[in-house]
């Protein structure tokens, strides 16, 4: 799988309270959640995000609460993948479980760069800067969850 | 190679003699927890996958604590969905208004977790039960749905950091100060993906309330879990709460730790975490005069009876400062009742506090004490992220019940004398 998109760049410790503030957690509708995505960090996000855009961030992306509403809101916004130096552990599991592609790598990416992610070969090409960064592919078990289209599908598959 | 305490519990729950850090396992669950925010998403996933019954009616717990008593129509609709699901699937442990409490205060109190258990909860502070010598960790709603359906969870076996505690805490210093101090040391991703294993001579001097508070905030260091050894304090706490037998696991002498950190409890001072990260820990030699608008005493971190006793001890016979709103939230119905019978509620009300039925309420900016633009709050809760308690330009300072009560009296961030 390959994916190309424009980068929206954030810093370290982007927490789930800014990805989707708790005041909007009285719904589980992905559409409604997406309409408030990133609101307390970046008021322009909802207006400017385009399908296929890639969020790039620093360390500990998605720290804080376990709310799956956070990766759901990002996915529903049309974001193709999130690239970060590291992810908070619950966000990491949630993203895999709901099928939001995430990549842990420390690449030199700036706001507005165009990048291409080659998941099979574990390579991130920064097309603007003309650089390539390698990243470790997921272990086979996690790949099988992603290939099945999320955790529950993979369980269903196993049960049948 | 030896295993850590966490690794031993994980091995026992996936039928392996031994496991090692980095290995992915399928583990059997002793309990699956969800709350009124995360359970609706889990129910949607559960239904979408075509599941029709939960794996064990006694091992699934729903606690309605975040937006209840329901704060608005949408929250009421979400709660209704859970109420109906719980009835339909025969979920035994369903805690609603009147019986509920903040989940991580409620489950230990009800004896629902014992030493050696493996618990997941769709709430990040599920790591609290490590205080009892159990492995417990927060997951998302899809994990919760899969857990409800199959009684299993996938886990990556974590490496560990050992915290070697010595000595005993000085007066007016508690578990909250210990964990804020530790977060100041290691940072909010200092224990990312890892276990925080607390051990050493100093553990025995910590009350169960202190341990629950410390384990509760392991996630604030990015940890998968925080865990305490099982000792006389644990056994005394569990006694009378459950018929289930605790299973005691101990780390092997040759267990591997990525890092060992020594903490002398006698040297811990009253500590406050400044906005907007729990790692911004400061002691009072480094805190200027900061006027405040609100104080919140409660939450799964510090809403237990011991916390209310400390706060009431400081507020007794005094009045909170003009212009400060002090909100007290006993974490469970039992704590509420005990606090009433002990006269603590009267102390709070006489001092000018508002006392509420148990709820998470303001802790996550839900209801019952939302901050306006520019307002500052000292809270005994666990997170001070941007917008956590209300307006994105409000500020939350994390502190112990002692510091929160002293600050309410002073009208500014102040130490307990
Ligand atoms: S009290 Fe706060 S941290 Fe604890 S469960 Fe409720 S919202 Fe979460």
Coordinates of C-alpha atoms and ligand atoms in Angstrom, one line a residue:
Chain A
X1 CA 0.0 0.0 0.0
X2 CA 1.2 3.5 -0.9
X3 CA -0.3 6.8 0.2
X4 CA 0.6 10.4 -0.9
X5 CA -0.6 13.5 0.9
X6 CA 0.1 17.0 2.1
X7 CA 1.4 17.4 5.6
X8 CA -0.3 19.2 8.5
X9 CA 2.4 19.5 11.2
X10 CA 2.0 19.6 15.0
X11 CA 4.5 19.3 17.9
X12 CA 5.0 17.0 20.9
X13 CA 2.4 15.6 23.3
X14 CA -0.7 16.3 21.2
X15 CA -3.2 15.0 23.7
X16 CA -6.7 13.5 23.2
X17 CA -8.3 16.5 24.9
X18 CA -7.2 18.8 22.1
X19 CA -7.8 16.2 19.4
X20 CA -11.4 15.9 20.5
X21 CA -12.4 18.0 23.6
X22 CA -14.6 16.1 26.2
X23 CA -17.4 18.6 25.7
X24 CA -18.2 16.8 22.4
X25 CA -18.1 13.3 23.8
X26 CA -21.8 13.2 24.3
X27 CA -22.0 11.6 20.9
X28 CA -20.4 8.6 19.2
X29 CA -21.2 9.9 15.7
X30 CA -17.9 10.0 13.8
X31 CA -19.2 12.8 11.5
X32 CA -20.1 15.0 14.5
X33 CA -16.8 14.3 16.2
X34 CA -14.8 15.1 13.0
X35 CA -16.5 18.5 12.9
X36 CA -14.6 19.4 16.1
X37 CA -11.4 17.6 15.4
X38 CA -8.3 19.4 16.7
X39 CA -10.4 22.4 17.8
X40 CA -8.5 23.4 20.9
X41 CA -5.1 23.1 19.2
X42 CA -5.8 24.3 15.7
X43 CA -9.0 26.1 14.9
X44 CA -8.2 26.0 11.2
X45 CA -7.8 22.2 10.9
X46 CA -11.4 21.4 10.1
X47 CA -11.7 24.0 7.4
X48 CA -8.4 23.2 5.7
X49 CA -8.0 19.4 6.0
X50 CA -8.4 17.6 2.7
X51 CA -8.9 13.9 2.0
X52 CA -5.5 12.1 2.1
X53 CA -3.7 14.7 4.1
X54 CA -1.1 13.4 6.5
X55 CA -0.7 14.6 10.1
X56 CA 2.9 14.7 11.2
X57 CA 3.8 15.2 14.8
X58 CA 6.5 14.9 17.5
X59 CA 6.7 12.6 20.5
X60 CA 3.8 11.0 22.4
X61 CA 1.0 11.8 19.9
X62 CA -2.4 11.0 21.4
X63 CA -1.5 11.0 25.0
X64 CA -4.2 11.2 27.7
X65 CA -7.6 9.6 27.6
X66 CA -8.5 6.3 26.1
X67 CA -11.2 7.9 24.0
X68 CA -11.4 6.1 20.6
X69 CA -13.3 9.2 19.6
X70 CA -9.9 10.8 18.9
X71 CA -8.6 8.4 16.1
X72 CA -12.2 8.2 14.9
X73 CA -12.4 12.0 14.5
X74 CA -9.1 12.1 12.7
X75 CA -10.0 9.2 10.4
X76 CA -13.4 10.7 9.6
X77 CA -11.8 14.0 8.8
X78 CA -10.2 12.3 5.8
X79 CA -6.7 12.1 7.2
X80 CA -4.8 9.3 5.4
X81 CA -2.2 8.6 8.0
X82 CA -0.6 10.0 11.1
X83 CA 3.2 10.0 11.3
X84 CA 4.8 10.7 14.7
X85 CA 8.1 10.3 16.5
X86 CA 6.2 8.2 19.0
X87 CA 2.5 7.5 20.0
X88 CA 0.9 7.2 23.3
X89 CA 0.0 3.5 23.8
X90 CA -3.8 3.6 23.9
X91 CA -3.9 5.8 20.8
X92 CA -1.6 3.4 19.1
X93 CA -3.9 0.4 19.8
X94 CA -7.0 2.3 19.0
X95 CA -5.7 3.5 15.6
X96 CA -4.7 -0.1 14.7
X97 CA -8.0 -1.5 16.0
X98 CA -10.1 1.0 13.9
X99 CA -7.8 0.9 10.8
X100 CA -6.3 4.4 10.9
X101 CA -2.8 4.0 9.4
X102 CA -0.1 5.3 11.8
X103 CA 3.7 5.3 11.4
X104 CA 6.3 5.7 14.1
X105 CA 9.3 7.4 12.6
X106 CA 11.4 10.4 13.2
X107 CA 11.5 12.1 9.8
X108 CA 12.2 15.7 8.9
X109 CA 8.8 16.9 7.8
X110 CA 7.4 20.4 7.7
X111 CA 4.0 21.9 7.4
X112 CA 2.9 21.7 3.7
X113 CA 5.5 19.1 2.6
X114 CA 4.2 16.5 0.2
X115 CA 5.1 13.0 1.4
X116 CA 4.6 9.5 0.1
X117 CA 4.3 6.5 2.5
X118 CA 5.3 3.1 1.2
X119 CA 3.9 0.8 3.9
X120 CA 5.1 -2.5 2.3
X121 CA 8.7 -1.4 2.1
X122 CA 8.6 0.7 5.3
X123 CA 9.7 3.9 3.6
X124 CA 8.6 7.5 3.9
X125 CA 9.5 9.7 1.0
X126 CA 9.5 13.5 1.6
X127 CA 8.8 14.5 -2.0
X128 CA 9.3 18.2 -1.2
X129 CA 12.7 17.8 0.5
X130 CA 13.6 14.8 -1.6
X131 CA 14.6 12.6 1.4
X132 CA 13.7 9.0 2.4
X133 CA 13.2 7.8 6.0
X134 CA 12.9 4.1 6.9
X135 CA 10.4 2.9 9.4
X136 CA 9.8 -0.5 11.0
X137 CA 6.8 -2.4 9.6
X138 CA 4.2 -3.6 12.1
X139 CA 4.7 -7.1 13.6
X140 CA 2.8 -9.8 11.7
X141 CA 0.0 -10.1 14.3
X142 CA -0.8 -6.4 14.0
X143 CA -0.6 -6.6 10.2
X144 CA -3.2 -9.3 10.3
X145 CA -5.5 -7.0 12.2
X146 CA -5.0 -4.2 9.7
X147 CA -5.4 -6.5 6.8
X148 CA -8.7 -7.8 8.2
X149 CA -10.0 -4.2 8.4
X150 CA -9.7 -3.8 12.2
X151 CA -9.8 -5.9 15.4
X152 CA -13.4 -7.1 15.3
X153 CA -13.2 -8.2 11.7
X154 CA -10.1 -10.2 12.5
X155 CA -11.8 -11.9 15.4
X156 CA -14.8 -12.7 13.3
X157 CA -12.5 -14.1 10.7
X158 CA -10.8 -16.3 13.3
X159 CA -14.1 -17.5 14.7
X160 CA -15.4 -18.7 11.3
Chain B
X1 CA 15.8 -14.8 32.2
X2 CA 13.7 -13.6 35.2
X3 CA 10.3 -11.9 34.8
X4 CA 8.9 -8.7 36.3
X5 CA 5.8 -8.8 38.4
X6 CA 3.8 -7.6 35.4
X7 CA 5.3 -10.2 33.1
X8 CA 4.4 -13.0 35.5
X9 CA 0.8 -12.0 35.6
X10 CA 0.7 -11.8 31.8
X11 CA 2.4 -15.2 31.4
X12 CA -0.2 -16.8 33.8
X13 CA -3.0 -15.3 31.8
X14 CA -1.9 -16.6 28.4
X15 CA -0.9 -20.1 29.5
X16 CA 2.8 -19.6 29.0
X17 CA 5.6 -20.5 31.4
X18 CA 7.4 -17.3 30.6
X19 CA 7.0 -14.2 28.4
X20 CA 9.4 -11.5 27.5
X21 CA 9.3 -7.8 26.7
X22 CA 8.1 -7.1 23.1
X23 CA 6.2 -10.4 22.7
X24 CA 2.6 -10.2 21.6
X25 CA 0.2 -12.4 23.5
X26 CA -3.5 -13.1 23.7
X27 CA -4.5 -12.9 27.3
X28 CA -7.5 -14.1 29.3
X29 CA -9.5 -11.4 31.0
X30 CA -10.8 -11.4 34.6
X31 CA -12.8 -8.1 34.0
X32 CA -13.7 -5.7 31.2
X33 CA -14.8 -2.2 32.1
X34 CA -16.5 0.6 30.3
X35 CA -18.0 4.0 31.2
X36 CA -20.8 6.1 29.8
X37 CA -18.5 7.7 27.2
X38 CA -16.6 4.7 25.9
X39 CA -19.2 2.0 26.2
X40 CA -21.6 3.4 23.5
X41 CA -18.7 3.2 20.9
X42 CA -18.0 -0.3 22.1
X43 CA -21.6 -1.3 21.8
X44 CA -21.7 0.0 18.2
X45 CA -18.7 -2.1 17.4
X46 CA -20.0 -5.2 19.3
X47 CA -23.3 -5.0 17.3
X48 CA -21.6 -4.3 14.0
X49 CA -19.5 -7.4 14.4
X50 CA -22.7 -9.4 14.9
X51 CA -21.9 -10.5 18.4
X52 CA -25.0 -11.3 20.5
X53 CA -23.8 -12.1 24.0
X54 CA -21.1 -11.1 26.3
X55 CA -18.5 -13.7 27.2
X56 CA -19.3 -13.7 30.9
X57 CA -22.2 -11.7 32.5
X58 CA -20.3 -11.3 35.7
X59 CA -17.0 -10.1 34.2
X60 CA -18.3 -7.1 32.3
X61 CA -18.7 -3.9 34.2
X62 CA -20.4 -0.7 33.1
X63 CA -20.0 2.4 35.3
X64 CA -22.0 5.5 34.5
X65 CA -19.8 8.2 35.8
X66 CA -18.6 10.8 33.3
X67 CA -21.7 12.7 32.2
X68 CA -24.1 11.5 34.9
X69 CA -26.5 12.4 36.4
X70 CA -27.0 13.1 32.7
X71 CA -25.9 16.6 31.8
X72 CA -27.8 17.0 28.5
X73 CA -30.0 15.3 26.1
X74 CA -27.2 13.7 24.1
X75 CA -25.5 12.3 27.2
X76 CA -28.9 11.0 28.3
X77 CA -29.3 9.2 24.9
X78 CA -25.9 7.6 25.3
X79 CA -26.7 6.5 28.8
X80 CA -30.0 5.1 27.6
X81 CA -28.2 3.0 25.0
X82 CA -26.0 1.4 27.7
X83 CA -28.9 0.9 30.1
X84 CA -30.8 -1.0 27.4
X85 CA -27.8 -3.0 26.4
X86 CA -27.0 -4.0 30.0
X87 CA -30.5 -5.1 30.5
X88 CA -30.7 -7.0 27.2
X89 CA -27.4 -8.8 27.7
X90 CA -27.9 -9.5 31.5
X91 CA -24.8 -7.6 32.5
X92 CA -24.7 -8.1 36.3
X93 CA -22.3 -5.3 37.3
X94 CA -24.1 -2.3 36.0
X95 CA -23.6 0.8 38.1
X96 CA -26.0 3.6 37.4
X97 CA -27.1 6.8 39.2
X98 CA -27.7 5.9 42.9
X99 CA -25.2 3.1 43.0
X100 CA -22.4 4.4 40.9
X101 CA -19.2 6.1 41.8
X102 CA -16.2 7.2 39.8
X103 CA -15.2 3.9 38.2
X104 CA -11.6 3.5 39.5
X105 CA -12.7 4.4 43.1
X106 CA -15.7 2.1 42.8
X107 CA -14.2 -1.1 41.5
X108 CA -11.6 -1.5 44.3
X109 CA -14.2 -0.5 46.9
X110 CA -16.6 -3.2 45.7
X111 CA -13.9 -5.8 45.7
X112 CA -14.2 -6.4 42.0
X113 CA -10.4 -6.6 41.4
X114 CA -8.1 -8.8 43.4
X115 CA -4.3 -9.3 43.3
X116 CA -3.1 -11.2 40.3
X117 CA -6.1 -10.3 38.1
X118 CA -5.8 -9.1 34.5
X119 CA -8.2 -6.3 33.8
X120 CA -8.8 -4.0 30.8
X121 CA -11.0 -0.9 30.8
X122 CA -12.0 1.5 28.1
X123 CA -10.7 4.3 30.3
X124 CA -7.1 5.3 30.5
X125 CA -7.0 5.3 34.3
X126 CA -7.8 1.6 34.5
X127 CA -4.2 1.3 35.5
X128 CA -5.3 2.3 39.1
X129 CA -5.8 -1.3 40.2
X130 CA -2.1 -2.0 40.0
X131 CA -2.2 -0.7 43.6
X132 CA -3.8 -4.1 44.4
X133 CA -1.1 -6.1 42.7
X134 CA -3.2 -6.7 39.6
X135 CA -2.3 -6.0 36.0
X136 CA -4.8 -3.5 34.7
X137 CA -4.6 -1.2 31.7
X138 CA -6.6 1.2 29.7
X139 CA -7.7 0.4 26.2
X140 CA -10.1 1.8 23.6
X141 CA -13.7 1.0 22.9
X142 CA -12.9 -1.5 20.1
X143 CA -10.7 -3.5 22.5
X144 CA -13.5 -3.3 25.0
X145 CA -16.0 -4.7 22.5
X146 CA -13.6 -7.5 21.6
X147 CA -13.0 -8.2 25.3
X148 CA -16.7 -8.3 26.0
X149 CA -17.2 -10.7 23.1
X150 CA -14.3 -13.1 23.6
X151 CA -12.9 -12.5 27.1
X152 CA -9.5 -11.9 25.5
X153 CA -7.2 -9.1 24.7
X154 CA -4.0 -8.7 22.6
X155 CA -1.2 -7.2 24.6
X156 CA 2.4 -6.5 23.9
X157 CA 4.5 -7.6 26.9
X158 CA 6.0 -4.4 28.3
X159 CA 9.5 -3.8 29.6
X160 CA 9.7 -2.2 33.0
X161 CA 11.1 0.7 35.1
X162 CA 11.6 -0.1 38.7
X163 CA 10.9 2.6 41.3
X164 CA 12.8 1.7 44.5
X165 CA 11.0 3.5 47.3
X166 CA 12.6 4.0 50.7
X167 CA 11.7 5.9 53.8
X168 CA 8.3 7.4 54.7
X169 CA 6.4 10.5 53.7
X170 CA 6.5 13.7 55.8
X171 CA 3.4 15.3 57.2
X172 CA 0.9 16.7 54.7
X173 CA 2.6 14.9 51.9
X174 CA 0.8 12.1 50.1
X175 CA 0.6 9.7 47.2
X176 CA -0.3 12.6 44.9
X177 CA 3.0 14.4 45.7
X178 CA 4.9 11.2 45.1
X179 CA 3.5 10.7 41.6
X180 CA 3.7 14.3 40.6
X181 CA 7.4 14.3 41.7
X182 CA 8.0 11.1 39.6
X183 CA 6.3 12.6 36.6
X184 CA 8.5 15.7 37.0
X185 CA 11.5 13.3 36.9
X186 CA 10.6 11.1 34.0
X187 CA 8.2 13.3 31.9
X188 CA 4.9 12.5 30.3
X189 CA 6.4 9.9 28.0
X190 CA 9.1 8.7 30.4
X191 CA 7.4 5.4 30.8
X192 CA 5.9 5.1 27.3
X193 CA 4.7 1.4 26.6
X194 CA 6.4 0.3 29.9
X195 CA 5.4 -0.9 33.3
X196 CA 6.1 1.2 36.4
X197 CA 6.9 -1.3 39.1
X198 CA 7.0 0.2 42.6
X199 CA 8.9 -1.8 45.2
X200 CA 11.3 -1.3 48.1
X201 CA 11.1 -0.8 51.8
X202 CA 9.1 2.4 51.5
X203 CA 6.0 0.7 50.0
X204 CA 4.9 -0.6 53.4
X205 CA 4.5 3.0 54.7
X206 CA 2.1 3.9 51.9
X207 CA -1.7 3.5 52.6
X208 CA -3.9 1.8 50.0
X209 CA -5.3 5.3 49.2
X210 CA -1.8 6.6 48.4
X211 CA -1.0 3.5 46.3
X212 CA -4.3 3.8 44.3
X213 CA -3.4 7.5 43.6
X214 CA 0.1 6.7 42.4
X215 CA -1.0 3.8 40.2
X216 CA -3.8 5.9 38.8
X217 CA -1.4 8.4 37.3
X218 CA 1.0 5.9 35.8
X219 CA -0.7 6.6 32.5
X220 CA 0.4 10.2 32.9
X221 CA 3.9 9.0 32.4
X222 CA 2.7 7.1 29.3
X223 CA 3.0 3.7 31.1
X224 CA 1.0 0.6 30.2
X225 CA 0.5 -0.1 33.9
X226 CA 1.8 0.7 37.4
X227 CA 2.0 -2.0 39.9
X228 CA 2.6 -2.5 43.7
X229 CA 3.7 -5.7 45.5
X230 CA 1.1 -7.4 47.6
X231 CA 1.6 -7.0 51.3
X232 CA -0.3 -6.7 54.6
X233 CA -1.9 -3.4 53.5
X234 CA -3.3 -5.1 50.4
X235 CA -4.6 -8.1 52.2
X236 CA -6.2 -5.9 54.9
X237 CA -7.9 -3.8 52.1
X238 CA -9.3 -6.8 50.2
X239 CA -10.6 -8.4 53.4
X240 CA -14.4 -8.4 53.6
X241 CA -14.7 -7.0 50.0
X242 CA -14.5 -10.2 48.1
X243 CA -14.7 -14.0 48.3
X244 CA -12.1 -14.4 45.5
X245 CA -8.7 -15.4 46.6
X246 CA -5.9 -13.0 45.7
X247 CA -3.0 -14.5 43.7
X248 CA 0.3 -13.1 44.7
X249 CA 3.0 -12.7 42.0
X250 CA 6.5 -11.4 42.8
X251 CA 9.2 -10.2 40.4
X252 CA 12.1 -12.6 40.0
X253 CA 15.4 -11.5 41.6
X254 CA 17.0 -11.5 38.1
X255 CA 14.1 -9.7 36.4
X256 CA 15.3 -7.2 33.9
X257 CA 14.5 -3.4 34.2
X258 CA 15.3 -0.8 31.7
X259 CA 15.9 1.7 34.4
X260 CA 15.9 1.7 38.2
X261 CA 15.0 5.0 40.0
X262 CA 15.5 5.4 43.7
X263 CA 12.9 7.6 45.5
X264 CA 13.4 8.6 49.1
X265 CA 9.8 9.2 50.3
X266 CA 11.1 11.3 53.2
X267 CA 12.4 13.9 50.7
X268 CA 9.2 14.4 48.8
X269 CA 7.6 17.8 49.2
X270 CA 4.2 19.2 48.5
X271 CA 4.1 19.3 44.8
X272 CA 1.9 21.1 42.2
X273 CA 1.8 20.4 38.4
X274 CA 1.5 23.6 36.4
X275 CA -0.4 23.9 33.2
X276 CA -0.5 22.2 30.7
X277 CA 1.2 19.0 31.4
X278 CA 1.4 16.8 34.5
X279 CA 5.2 16.7 34.2
X280 CA 5.4 20.4 35.0
X281 CA 5.9 19.6 38.7
X282 CA 7.0 22.3 41.1
X283 CA 7.5 22.5 44.8
X284 CA 6.6 25.6 46.9
X285 CA 10.1 27.1 46.9
X286 CA 9.4 27.7 43.2
X287 CA 5.8 28.8 43.2
X288 CA 4.9 32.5 43.0
X289 CA 1.6 34.0 44.2
X290 CA -1.0 32.7 41.8
X291 CA -4.6 33.8 42.5
X292 CA -7.3 31.1 41.8
X293 CA -11.0 31.0 40.9
X294 CA -11.9 27.4 41.7
X295 CA -10.8 24.4 43.6
X296 CA -12.0 20.8 42.8
X297 CA -11.5 18.1 45.3
X298 CA -12.5 14.7 43.9
X299 CA -11.9 12.3 41.0
X300 CA -10.6 8.8 40.7
X301 CA -7.2 10.1 41.8
X302 CA -8.1 11.9 45.0
X303 CA -11.8 11.5 45.8
X304 CA -11.5 8.7 48.4
X305 CA -12.5 9.0 52.0
X306 CA -8.9 9.5 53.1
X307 CA -8.6 12.5 50.7
X308 CA -11.8 14.0 52.1
X309 CA -10.5 13.5 55.7
X310 CA -7.3 15.4 54.8
X311 CA -9.2 18.3 53.1
X312 CA -11.8 18.6 55.9
X313 CA -9.0 18.6 58.5
X314 CA -7.6 21.7 56.8
X315 CA -11.0 23.4 56.2
X316 CA -12.5 22.7 59.6
X317 CA -13.8 25.9 61.3
X318 CA -12.5 28.1 58.4
X319 CA -14.0 29.8 55.4
X320 CA -12.8 29.5 51.9
X321 CA -11.5 32.8 50.4
X322 CA -13.8 35.3 48.8
X323 CA -14.1 34.8 45.1
X324 CA -13.1 31.1 45.2
X325 CA -15.6 28.3 44.3
X326 CA -14.7 25.1 46.0
X327 CA -16.4 21.9 44.7
X328 CA -16.1 18.6 46.6
X329 CA -17.0 15.4 44.8
X330 CA -16.9 12.2 47.0
X331 CA -16.0 9.5 44.5
X332 CA -18.6 6.9 45.4
X333 CA -21.9 6.6 47.2
X334 CA -20.2 4.8 50.0
X335 CA -17.6 7.5 50.4
X336 CA -20.4 10.1 50.3
X337 CA -22.3 8.2 53.1
X338 CA -19.2 7.7 55.2
X339 CA -18.2 11.4 54.8
X340 CA -21.7 12.4 55.9
X341 CA -21.6 10.2 59.0
X342 CA -18.2 11.4 59.9
X343 CA -19.4 15.0 59.7
X344 CA -17.0 15.9 56.8
X345 CA -19.8 17.1 54.6
X346 CA -20.9 19.6 57.2
X347 CA -17.3 20.8 57.5
X348 CA -17.2 21.4 53.8
X349 CA -20.5 23.1 53.6
X350 CA -19.8 25.3 56.7
X351 CA -16.5 26.3 55.0
X352 CA -18.5 27.4 51.9
X353 CA -17.9 24.5 49.6
X354 CA -20.4 22.9 47.2
X355 CA -20.7 19.1 47.7
X356 CA -21.9 17.0 44.9
X357 CA -23.2 13.5 44.2
X358 CA -20.4 11.3 42.8
X359 CA -19.5 12.2 39.2
X360 CA -16.3 12.8 37.1
X361 CA -18.0 16.1 36.3
X362 CA -15.4 18.9 36.0
X363 CA -12.3 16.5 35.9
X364 CA -12.7 16.2 32.1
X365 CA -14.6 19.4 31.5
X366 CA -17.9 17.6 31.4
X367 CA -20.2 19.5 33.8
X368 CA -20.4 20.7 37.4
X369 CA -17.6 23.2 37.4
X370 CA -16.5 24.2 33.9
X371 CA -13.9 27.0 33.8
X372 CA -14.3 30.3 31.8
X373 CA -11.6 31.9 29.7
X374 CA -8.7 32.9 31.8
X375 CA -9.9 31.2 35.0
X376 CA -7.5 29.1 37.2
X377 CA -8.3 26.0 39.2
X378 CA -6.4 23.9 41.7
X379 CA -7.7 20.4 41.3
X380 CA -6.9 17.0 42.9
X381 CA -7.6 15.4 39.5
X382 CA -4.9 14.0 37.2
X383 CA -4.7 16.0 33.9
X384 CA -4.1 19.6 33.2
X385 CA -4.1 19.6 29.4
X386 CA -5.3 22.6 27.4
X387 CA -9.1 22.9 27.8
X388 CA -9.3 19.9 30.1
X389 CA -11.7 21.6 32.5
X390 CA -13.3 24.0 30.2
X391 CA -12.2 27.0 28.1
X392 CA -8.9 26.4 26.1
X393 CA -7.5 29.5 27.8
X394 CA -8.3 28.3 31.4
X395 CA -5.6 26.7 33.6
X396 CA -5.6 23.7 35.8
X397 CA -3.0 23.1 38.5
X398 CA -2.8 19.5 39.8
X399 CA -2.3 19.1 43.5
X400 CA -3.0 16.9 46.6
X401 CA -6.2 17.3 48.7
X402 CA -4.1 19.1 51.3
X403 CA -2.8 21.7 48.9
X404 CA -6.2 22.1 47.3
X405 CA -7.9 22.8 50.6
X406 CA -5.1 25.1 51.7
X407 CA -5.4 27.0 48.4
X408 CA -9.1 27.3 48.7
X409 CA -8.6 29.1 52.1
X410 CA -5.8 31.3 50.8
X411 CA -7.4 32.2 47.4
X412 CA -4.1 31.4 45.8
X413 CA -1.9 28.3 45.3
X414 CA -0.7 27.6 48.9
X415 CA 0.9 24.8 50.8
X416 CA -0.8 23.0 53.7
X417 CA 1.0 24.1 56.9
Ligands
LIG1 S1 -12.4 11.2 37.5 FE1 -11.5 12.1 35.7 S2 -9.7 10.8 35.2 FE2 -11.0 9.7 36.7 S3 -12.3 8.4 35.3 FE3 -13.4 10.3 35.7 S4 -12.9 11.7 34.0 FE4 -11.4 10.0 34.0

